[in-house]
């Protein structure tokens, strides 16, 4: 061994914060009116106490500990206490259906379940169906565990109290040791599990610390709006601890008003979340402007951001990045930074770049491929985005569906994209929503965006309908804004599209609906829409 | 395997520049009046050609290729052509004595030696003594290999010409594969070899891309003044290629005037080198000011920087970092960034921090230890700095001296340091130069800095002299500035020291010299000084 065999472990992140940034602060909103505030020194001590108590309860290498919690300081304690003990943190999505909650906990074979007291009822209802959980832990400020129906139950704060603040973590285990798990919803069937390792989390964290990426710093004050049960809140809690960055954890059920108040009050410099959050954020800021002068960067991801959103932040002097990734990719694959070339572009072009999925970060390799191989950088030729890299999953956990997505060492993302002329990734569709018409690929998302930019349209979804000659043809499903009801014609909408799209792309028909069916997180449920329209006949 | 088993390889760096930054530029000064300019696309093509030709000449996994070259584009081509072929690049220090040059090449068992035409005579002189080199390659713009006495010799440019521009690199080899070698001078005996691996270089590069570090970016225009035969020019060529940053390579034998001209002409944003370089740089800028408005950062390392240097750059609006490291550490161990706390300090305190060796970068662990264990953060208690991490060597290459420096998984740096109250490392001495007097440790460097801040003193070195009661006592060796010759008294100098140091620290004597003996790179040769003074008697 020429160089030291130092494994890439989360214990190193934890020790760094403890050693150098003990004075730094973590703020954690534990309820509508309560803000818990403590230092990294106190955080580290509580985390060691927690690890010690969990170890006494039987946690050892490979033990799976499920969490059912919000973005708060206790969840952050679990984020390190568990993996630093060589155990595995399974963050369960609290928004899953009871059936899926039971499935993921049983499938992961979780041994312990830590649940926030505000979510206790959801777990009590399914507890009898959980086959492997032997121990329950309830967290909250003043929890009375005698009041719950859960068996073998402990109070989180009691465990902290009885824990050893000098508990020592091992530092010499294999960097490929599993550290965390997260399940992602599937189009059909049960959620699919992804297992993150110490190595994958450490390297992914670095990708967020690069200057040519999110450039997270100790100087940052981070408000993570992505839930900590969703792809590790995009990995931000790990990075923040490594850096000793100030964290402002928003806790349960927040509103745009609250987020803005937190930004102003704590001088937040960076925040990350889905576009819906930023829409509400911008509306609220317009209604009642806060001092956001400390805010340097917004990272938006999870679905497409409209250019108007990028412009609104830009005009406030706040950089707006679109990031791309998924549960399988830890998630960071690419981010819409400017290069020394694209920063010279004019305003409209720059704002357009901010809404692309951006440039691949170092160590991740991405290709966009169709039946002719790699697509050219022409902003036009579509293909499926495939990726590989050290923080990209190699499989779904004990799941036959692995073979559908992982082939020849690449993850097939199921996203259809083009490369812009500068090498930025621009997602144009999901593979399953793409319309394939007479050899041409038609992007449903581009048509939808164009329809929704028309002032009379509230929502629009474009789907493929079978066609005898062209195989598939696009049909637009449109919800008209209340004030324009019954005043919009099909031709008017199609004319609007004809300004920007080739003839082949223009939908064969427009169907007016009262509502577009949606998933629990507000994405269009096109599968449902296709089902609803299965008896629909194209006009002659 | 839960996550993809993607090795950390330099081939990934190379492909990234080629794929995304083909349009970016590399400038390479190949002679006093010649500036070669090409794009990363051309760079990548020439690098593939070189690899193909070297492969035809027999280069394969593990082949050792020595270089004897300046900071220019050809050396940069070798930097990737060789390790991306799983071979090992041994960058030989052109300033070594002929005896040491022969030793390192024979000890490494280099198969091929690539030499710049301007350095040909040095190699011709020792060629008969090289036991393993089978092939010589001479580089330069118009090289006539028939004129050299070297056997089995090729012209570098001929090899480029005959090489295959589509040559393919493997991408699936072990990340612990050796990529490079560098020998470091030893206090006694022959130089000691360090072997860098793909993993160590990739991770070290990341440490230079973090926002809370050097924050290298694609937007940067880098002028590396550290030689590419010295710890891989501190790793900068690797980082720059990964990022697609513009490089301005200064070539052979440059002057302060030239460096300033390059900064102005190419809009250099960052440069790195030793303090002597910056001293000349500042003097020249005073004499003939250039437009340095593009320059954002100077990184200084290798020896201590005076606070006046930090202030001079700061006053020009240029951030000044002191970095710490050595050949054994790739080199980056720590860098004098501000934290959110220290950036609030007043000017003098901030400038002081800039001249400390700074905060340890992520993944490197550092301790300062003496016989009582870890020293407190009191800016006072001295101990030896020991480090570990994934880019710290685990051994000297085939060398018994490994056991002197590598113990219990730590590298003992041989540097004596304190921790400031904020956790910054401040080097106070070399272990071998430290003065141990009656149980107290006295820093020779602190006394020297104080003496050299006295206006009449040109140079000062403080060494230990044996003492019957105190074991050792400090003696100051002083060179007086020409204009103050014969007007300075010992008492005057000791009085100057008494203002700042405790009685025990005040040297027992001052010896006036014409010159302090120095190493080839201008460091005080205290070993020689101790030898010269071996018959010296302390005053009663």
PDB file of N, CA, C and O in Angstrom, chain A residues 63-118:
ATOM      1  N   UNK A  63     -27.422  -3.568  11.532  1.00  0.00           N
ATOM      2  CA  UNK A  63     -28.773  -3.369  12.069  1.00  0.00           C
ATOM      3  C   UNK A  63     -29.479  -2.278  11.268  1.00  0.00           C
ATOM      4  O   UNK A  63     -28.888  -1.246  10.955  1.00  0.00           O
ATOM      5  N   UNK A  64     -30.761  -2.516  10.946  1.00  0.00           N
ATOM      6  CA  UNK A  64     -31.506  -1.506  10.182  1.00  0.00           C
ATOM      7  C   UNK A  64     -32.433  -0.735  11.111  1.00  0.00           C
ATOM      8  O   UNK A  64     -33.278  -1.309  11.780  1.00  0.00           O
ATOM      9  N   UNK A  65     -32.262   0.572  11.084  1.00  0.00           N
ATOM     10  CA  UNK A  65     -33.050   1.451  11.947  1.00  0.00           C
ATOM     11  C   UNK A  65     -33.899   2.341  11.048  1.00  0.00           C
ATOM     12  O   UNK A  65     -33.364   3.141  10.274  1.00  0.00           O
ATOM     13  N   UNK A  66     -35.215   2.193  11.155  1.00  0.00           N
ATOM     14  CA  UNK A  66     -36.116   3.013  10.342  1.00  0.00           C
ATOM     15  C   UNK A  66     -36.443   4.300  11.086  1.00  0.00           C
ATOM     16  O   UNK A  66     -36.544   4.314  12.312  1.00  0.00           O
ATOM     17  N   UNK A  67     -36.608   5.384  10.315  1.00  0.00           N
ATOM     18  CA  UNK A  67     -37.053   6.642  10.919  1.00  0.00           C
ATOM     19  C   UNK A  67     -38.341   7.087  10.249  1.00  0.00           C
ATOM     20  O   UNK A  67     -38.564   6.815   9.057  1.00  0.00           O
ATOM     21  N   UNK A  68     -39.184   7.740  11.015  1.00  0.00           N
ATOM     22  CA  UNK A  68     -40.460   8.252  10.525  1.00  0.00           C
ATOM     23  C   UNK A  68     -40.569   9.643  11.129  1.00  0.00           C
ATOM     24  O   UNK A  68     -41.281   9.867  12.100  1.00  0.00           O
ATOM     25  N   UNK A  69     -39.819  10.569  10.544  1.00  0.00           N
ATOM     26  CA  UNK A  69     -39.551  11.852  11.207  1.00  0.00           C
ATOM     27  C   UNK A  69     -39.522  13.011  10.224  1.00  0.00           C
ATOM     28  O   UNK A  69     -39.436  12.829   9.023  1.00  0.00           O
ATOM     29  N   UNK A  70     -39.559  14.226  10.802  1.00  0.00           N
ATOM     30  CA  UNK A  70     -39.484  15.479  10.051  1.00  0.00           C
ATOM     31  C   UNK A  70     -38.029  15.924   9.908  1.00  0.00           C
ATOM     32  O   UNK A  70     -37.117  15.246  10.362  1.00  0.00           O
ATOM     33  N   UNK A  71     -37.880  17.136   9.342  1.00  0.00           N
ATOM     34  CA  UNK A  71     -36.553  17.770   9.271  1.00  0.00           C
ATOM     35  C   UNK A  71     -36.287  18.488  10.589  1.00  0.00           C
ATOM     36  O   UNK A  71     -36.597  19.667  10.748  1.00  0.00           O
ATOM     37  N   UNK A  72     -35.730  17.772  11.538  1.00  0.00           N
ATOM     38  CA  UNK A  72     -35.412  18.414  12.814  1.00  0.00           C
ATOM     39  C   UNK A  72     -34.099  17.872  13.374  1.00  0.00           C
ATOM     40  O   UNK A  72     -33.463  17.009  12.774  1.00  0.00           O
ATOM     41  N   UNK A  73     -33.698  18.401  14.528  1.00  0.00           N
ATOM     42  CA  UNK A  73     -32.377  18.071  15.065  1.00  0.00           C
ATOM     43  C   UNK A  73     -32.259  16.606  15.465  1.00  0.00           C
ATOM     44  O   UNK A  73     -31.194  16.019  15.376  1.00  0.00           O
ATOM     45  N   UNK A  74     -33.375  16.010  15.887  1.00  0.00           N
ATOM     46  CA  UNK A  74     -33.281  14.603  16.289  1.00  0.00           C
ATOM     47  C   UNK A  74     -33.027  13.715  15.067  1.00  0.00           C
ATOM     48  O   UNK A  74     -32.234  12.783  15.121  1.00  0.00           O
ATOM     49  N   UNK A  75     -33.703  14.034  13.976  1.00  0.00           N
ATOM     50  CA  UNK A  75     -33.455  13.263  12.758  1.00  0.00           C
ATOM     51  C   UNK A  75     -31.980  13.410  12.352  1.00  0.00           C
ATOM     52  O   UNK A  75     -31.332  12.452  11.921  1.00  0.00           O
ATOM     53  N   UNK A  76     -31.437  14.604  12.531  1.00  0.00           N
ATOM     54  CA  UNK A  76     -30.028  14.852  12.213  1.00  0.00           C
ATOM     55  C   UNK A  76     -29.105  14.039  13.130  1.00  0.00           C
ATOM     56  O   UNK A  76     -28.041  13.577  12.705  1.00  0.00           O
ATOM     57  N   UNK A  77     -29.529  13.856  14.368  1.00  0.00           N
ATOM     58  CA  UNK A  77     -28.742  13.009  15.284  1.00  0.00           C
ATOM     59  C   UNK A  77     -28.729  11.557  14.784  1.00  0.00           C
ATOM     60  O   UNK A  77     -27.691  10.903  14.729  1.00  0.00           O
ATOM     61  N   UNK A  78     -29.903  11.081  14.357  1.00  0.00           N
ATOM     62  CA  UNK A  78     -29.984   9.705  13.827  1.00  0.00           C
ATOM     63  C   UNK A  78     -29.129   9.555  12.573  1.00  0.00           C
ATOM     64  O   UNK A  78     -28.543   8.504  12.342  1.00  0.00           O
ATOM     65  N   UNK A  79     -29.091  10.638  11.765  1.00  0.00           N
ATOM     66  CA  UNK A  79     -28.337  10.613  10.504  1.00  0.00           C
ATOM     67  C   UNK A  79     -26.878  10.213  10.712  1.00  0.00           C
ATOM     68  O   UNK A  79     -26.237   9.716   9.794  1.00  0.00           O
ATOM     69  N   UNK A  80     -26.320  10.512  11.884  1.00  0.00           N
ATOM     70  CA  UNK A  80     -24.919  10.144  12.126  1.00  0.00           C
ATOM     71  C   UNK A  80     -24.783   9.023  13.161  1.00  0.00           C
ATOM     72  O   UNK A  80     -23.906   8.168  13.016  1.00  0.00           O
ATOM     73  N   UNK A  81     -25.643   9.023  14.188  1.00  0.00           N
ATOM     74  CA  UNK A  81     -25.509   7.996  15.239  1.00  0.00           C
ATOM     75  C   UNK A  81     -25.604   6.601  14.636  1.00  0.00           C
ATOM     76  O   UNK A  81     -24.882   5.688  15.036  1.00  0.00           O
ATOM     77  N   UNK A  82     -26.484   6.419  13.662  1.00  0.00           N
ATOM     78  CA  UNK A  82     -26.715   5.080  13.099  1.00  0.00           C
ATOM     79  C   UNK A  82     -25.579   4.656  12.147  1.00  0.00           C
ATOM     80  O   UNK A  82     -24.891   3.675  12.415  1.00  0.00           O
ATOM     81  N   UNK A  83     -25.313   5.394  11.058  1.00  0.00           N
ATOM     82  CA  UNK A  83     -24.239   4.924  10.166  1.00  0.00           C
ATOM     83  C   UNK A  83     -22.852   4.921  10.810  1.00  0.00           C
ATOM     84  O   UNK A  83     -22.030   4.076  10.469  1.00  0.00           O
ATOM     85  N   UNK A  84     -22.589   5.868  11.724  1.00  0.00           N
ATOM     86  CA  UNK A  84     -21.268   5.869  12.375  1.00  0.00           C
ATOM     87  C   UNK A  84     -21.098   4.636  13.259  1.00  0.00           C
ATOM     88  O   UNK A  84     -19.986   4.314  13.679  1.00  0.00           O
ATOM     89  N   UNK A  85     -22.193   3.939  13.549  1.00  0.00           N
ATOM     90  CA  UNK A  85     -22.132   2.681  14.296  1.00  0.00           C
ATOM     91  C   UNK A  85     -22.148   1.486  13.341  1.00  0.00           C
ATOM     92  O   UNK A  85     -22.393   0.357  13.777  1.00  0.00           O
ATOM     93  N   UNK A  86     -21.955   1.731  12.058  1.00  0.00           N
ATOM     94  CA  UNK A  86     -21.963   0.689  11.020  1.00  0.00           C
ATOM     95  C   UNK A  86     -23.355   0.086  10.834  1.00  0.00           C
ATOM     96  O   UNK A  86     -23.494  -0.985  10.235  1.00  0.00           O
ATOM     97  N   UNK A  87     -24.368   0.738  11.377  1.00  0.00           N
ATOM     98  CA  UNK A  87     -25.750   0.317  11.164  1.00  0.00           C
ATOM     99  C   UNK A  87     -26.330   1.122   9.995  1.00  0.00           C
ATOM    100  O   UNK A  87     -25.651   1.992   9.434  1.00  0.00           O
ATOM    101  N   UNK A  88     -27.563   0.818   9.618  1.00  0.00           N
ATOM    102  CA  UNK A  88     -28.136   1.388   8.392  1.00  0.00           C
ATOM    103  C   UNK A  88     -29.389   2.199   8.719  1.00  0.00           C
ATOM    104  O   UNK A  88     -30.323   1.686   9.340  1.00  0.00           O
ATOM    105  N   UNK A  89     -29.404   3.444   8.289  1.00  0.00           N
ATOM    106  CA  UNK A  89     -30.542   4.330   8.551  1.00  0.00           C
ATOM    107  C   UNK A  89     -31.528   4.254   7.388  1.00  0.00           C
ATOM    108  O   UNK A  89     -31.208   4.678   6.270  1.00  0.00           O
ATOM    109  N   UNK A  90     -32.711   3.734   7.657  1.00  0.00           N
ATOM    110  CA  UNK A  90     -33.740   3.668   6.622  1.00  0.00           C
ATOM    111  C   UNK A  90     -34.757   4.777   6.893  1.00  0.00           C
ATOM    112  O   UNK A  90     -35.581   4.684   7.796  1.00  0.00           O
ATOM    113  N   UNK A  91     -34.691   5.828   6.085  1.00  0.00           N
ATOM    114  CA  UNK A  91     -35.597   6.966   6.258  1.00  0.00           C
ATOM    115  C   UNK A  91     -36.895   6.680   5.494  1.00  0.00           C
ATOM    116  O   UNK A  91     -36.908   6.670   4.270  1.00  0.00           O
ATOM    117  N   UNK A  92     -37.971   6.437   6.248  1.00  0.00           N
ATOM    118  CA  UNK A  92     -39.239   6.073   5.608  1.00  0.00           C
ATOM    119  C   UNK A  92     -40.019   7.340   5.263  1.00  0.00           C
ATOM    120  O   UNK A  92     -40.136   8.260   6.083  1.00  0.00           O
ATOM    121  N   UNK A  93     -40.531   7.380   4.043  1.00  0.00           N
ATOM    122  CA  UNK A  93     -41.335   8.507   3.565  1.00  0.00           C
ATOM    123  C   UNK A  93     -42.670   8.510   4.307  1.00  0.00           C
ATOM    124  O   UNK A  93     -43.482   7.598   4.155  1.00  0.00           O
ATOM    125  N   UNK A  94     -42.899   9.560   5.105  1.00  0.00           N
ATOM    126  CA  UNK A  94     -44.118   9.605   5.930  1.00  0.00           C
ATOM    127  C   UNK A  94     -45.367   9.815   5.081  1.00  0.00           C
ATOM    128  O   UNK A  94     -46.482   9.691   5.576  1.00  0.00           O
ATOM    129  N   UNK A  95     -45.194  10.135   3.796  1.00  0.00           N
ATOM    130  CA  UNK A  95     -46.349  10.396   2.937  1.00  0.00           C
ATOM    131  C   UNK A  95     -46.788   9.154   2.173  1.00  0.00           C
ATOM    132  O   UNK A  95     -47.740   9.207   1.386  1.00  0.00           O
ATOM    133  N   UNK A  96     -46.130   8.027   2.386  1.00  0.00           N
ATOM    134  CA  UNK A  96     -46.541   6.801   1.702  1.00  0.00           C
ATOM    135  C   UNK A  96     -47.895   6.340   2.232  1.00  0.00           C
ATOM    136  O   UNK A  96     -48.288   6.673   3.357  1.00  0.00           O
ATOM    137  N   UNK A  97     -48.571   5.529   1.433  1.00  0.00           N
ATOM    138  CA  UNK A  97     -49.820   4.916   1.899  1.00  0.00           C
ATOM    139  C   UNK A  97     -49.463   3.907   2.997  1.00  0.00           C
ATOM    140  O   UNK A  97     -48.340   3.399   3.035  1.00  0.00           O
ATOM    141  N   UNK A  98     -50.411   3.616   3.903  1.00  0.00           N
ATOM    142  CA  UNK A  98     -50.127   2.618   4.953  1.00  0.00           C
ATOM    143  C   UNK A  98     -49.619   1.303   4.356  1.00  0.00           C
ATOM    144  O   UNK A  98     -48.694   0.698   4.890  1.00  0.00           O
ATOM    145  N   UNK A  99     -50.194   0.902   3.232  1.00  0.00           N
ATOM    146  CA  UNK A  99     -49.755  -0.350   2.599  1.00  0.00           C
ATOM    147  C   UNK A  99     -48.273  -0.302   2.226  1.00  0.00           C
ATOM    148  O   UNK A  99     -47.517  -1.245   2.453  1.00  0.00           O
ATOM    149  N   UNK A 100     -47.873   0.845   1.654  1.00  0.00           N
ATOM    150  CA  UNK A 100     -46.471   0.990   1.262  1.00  0.00           C
ATOM    151  C   UNK A 100     -45.544   1.132   2.465  1.00  0.00           C
ATOM    152  O   UNK A 100     -44.412   0.644   2.457  1.00  0.00           O
ATOM    153  N   UNK A 101     -46.034   1.799   3.503  1.00  0.00           N
ATOM    154  CA  UNK A 101     -45.223   1.920   4.724  1.00  0.00           C
ATOM    155  C   UNK A 101     -44.903   0.532   5.269  1.00  0.00           C
ATOM    156  O   UNK A 101     -43.745   0.216   5.585  1.00  0.00           O
ATOM    157  N   UNK A 102     -45.918  -0.292   5.350  1.00  0.00           N
ATOM    158  CA  UNK A 102     -45.729  -1.662   5.845  1.00  0.00           C
ATOM    159  C   UNK A 102     -44.770  -2.408   4.928  1.00  0.00           C
ATOM    160  O   UNK A 102     -43.839  -3.075   5.384  1.00  0.00           O
ATOM    161  N   UNK A 103     -44.971  -2.249   3.616  1.00  0.00           N
ATOM    162  CA  UNK A 103     -44.123  -2.970   2.675  1.00  0.00           C
ATOM    163  C   UNK A 103     -42.654  -2.605   2.843  1.00  0.00           C
ATOM    164  O   UNK A 103     -41.781  -3.472   2.960  1.00  0.00           O
ATOM    165  N   UNK A 104     -42.354  -1.299   2.858  1.00  0.00           N
ATOM    166  CA  UNK A 104     -40.937  -0.903   2.860  1.00  0.00           C
ATOM    167  C   UNK A 104     -40.245  -1.313   4.161  1.00  0.00           C
ATOM    168  O   UNK A 104     -39.080  -1.739   4.153  1.00  0.00           O
ATOM    169  N   UNK A 105     -40.964  -1.232   5.283  1.00  0.00           N
ATOM    170  CA  UNK A 105     -40.331  -1.600   6.565  1.00  0.00           C
ATOM    171  C   UNK A 105     -40.101  -3.114   6.624  1.00  0.00           C
ATOM    172  O   UNK A 105     -39.041  -3.572   7.054  1.00  0.00           O
ATOM    173  N   UNK A 106     -41.074  -3.861   6.153  1.00  0.00           N
ATOM    174  CA  UNK A 106     -40.911  -5.322   6.136  1.00  0.00           C
ATOM    175  C   UNK A 106     -39.857  -5.753   5.116  1.00  0.00           C
ATOM    176  O   UNK A 106     -39.057  -6.651   5.364  1.00  0.00           O
ATOM    177  N   UNK A 107     -39.859  -5.084   3.957  1.00  0.00           N
ATOM    178  CA  UNK A 107     -38.909  -5.465   2.907  1.00  0.00           C
ATOM    179  C   UNK A 107     -37.466  -5.164   3.323  1.00  0.00           C
ATOM    180  O   UNK A 107     -36.548  -5.952   3.071  1.00  0.00           O
ATOM    181  N   UNK A 108     -37.290  -4.024   3.995  1.00  0.00           N
ATOM    182  CA  UNK A 108     -35.946  -3.670   4.464  1.00  0.00           C
ATOM    183  C   UNK A 108     -35.547  -4.520   5.665  1.00  0.00           C
ATOM    184  O   UNK A 108     -34.372  -4.610   6.002  1.00  0.00           O
ATOM    185  N   UNK A 109     -36.543  -5.128   6.306  1.00  0.00           N
ATOM    186  CA  UNK A 109     -36.311  -5.898   7.539  1.00  0.00           C
ATOM    187  C   UNK A 109     -35.719  -5.010   8.631  1.00  0.00           C
ATOM    188  O   UNK A 109     -34.696  -5.331   9.252  1.00  0.00           O
ATOM    189  N   UNK A 110     -36.410  -3.881   8.861  1.00  0.00           N
ATOM    190  CA  UNK A 110     -35.950  -2.957   9.895  1.00  0.00           C
ATOM    191  C   UNK A 110     -36.109  -3.572  11.286  1.00  0.00           C
ATOM    192  O   UNK A 110     -37.117  -4.212  11.584  1.00  0.00           O
ATOM    193  N   UNK A 111     -35.114  -3.333  12.141  1.00  0.00           N
ATOM    194  CA  UNK A 111     -35.131  -3.883  13.498  1.00  0.00           C
ATOM    195  C   UNK A 111     -35.741  -2.908  14.494  1.00  0.00           C
ATOM    196  O   UNK A 111     -36.334  -3.294  15.486  1.00  0.00           O
ATOM    197  N   UNK A 112     -35.502  -1.627  14.248  1.00  0.00           N
ATOM    198  CA  UNK A 112     -35.923  -0.576  15.170  1.00  0.00           C
ATOM    199  C   UNK A 112     -36.665   0.464  14.344  1.00  0.00           C
ATOM    200  O   UNK A 112     -36.318   0.695  13.186  1.00  0.00           O
ATOM    201  N   UNK A 113     -37.685   1.079  14.930  1.00  0.00           N
ATOM    202  CA  UNK A 113     -38.397   2.161  14.245  1.00  0.00           C
ATOM    203  C   UNK A 113     -38.478   3.365  15.177  1.00  0.00           C
ATOM    204  O   UNK A 113     -39.002   3.264  16.283  1.00  0.00           O
ATOM    205  N   UNK A 114     -37.933   4.478  14.714  1.00  0.00           N
ATOM    206  CA  UNK A 114     -37.983   5.719  15.496  1.00  0.00           C
ATOM    207  C   UNK A 114     -39.027   6.619  14.856  1.00  0.00           C
ATOM    208  O   UNK A 114     -38.931   6.951  13.672  1.00  0.00           O
ATOM    209  N   UNK A 115     -40.044   7.003  15.648  1.00  0.00           N
ATOM    210  CA  UNK A 115     -41.166   7.750  15.077  1.00  0.00           C
ATOM    211  C   UNK A 115     -41.367   9.057  15.842  1.00  0.00           C
ATOM    212  O   UNK A 115     -41.275   9.088  17.081  1.00  0.00           O
ATOM    213  N   UNK A 116     -41.628  10.121  15.102  1.00  0.00           N
ATOM    214  CA  UNK A 116     -41.929  11.392  15.745  1.00  0.00           C
ATOM    215  C   UNK A 116     -43.309  11.309  16.394  1.00  0.00           C
ATOM    216  O   UNK A 116     -44.230  10.717  15.827  1.00  0.00           O
ATOM    217  N   UNK A 117     -43.451  11.905  17.581  1.00  0.00           N
ATOM    218  CA  UNK A 117     -44.718  11.787  18.320  1.00  0.00           C
ATOM    219  C   UNK A 117     -45.913  12.316  17.532  1.00  0.00           C
ATOM    220  O   UNK A 117     -47.016  11.840  17.675  1.00  0.00           O
ATOM    221  N   UNK A 118     -45.675  13.269  16.632  1.00  0.00           N
ATOM    222  CA  UNK A 118     -46.782  13.817  15.839  1.00  0.00           C
ATOM    223  C   UNK A 118     -47.267  12.824  14.774  1.00  0.00           C
ATOM    224  O   UNK A 118     -48.311  13.029  14.165  1.00  0.00           O
TER     225      UNK A 118
END
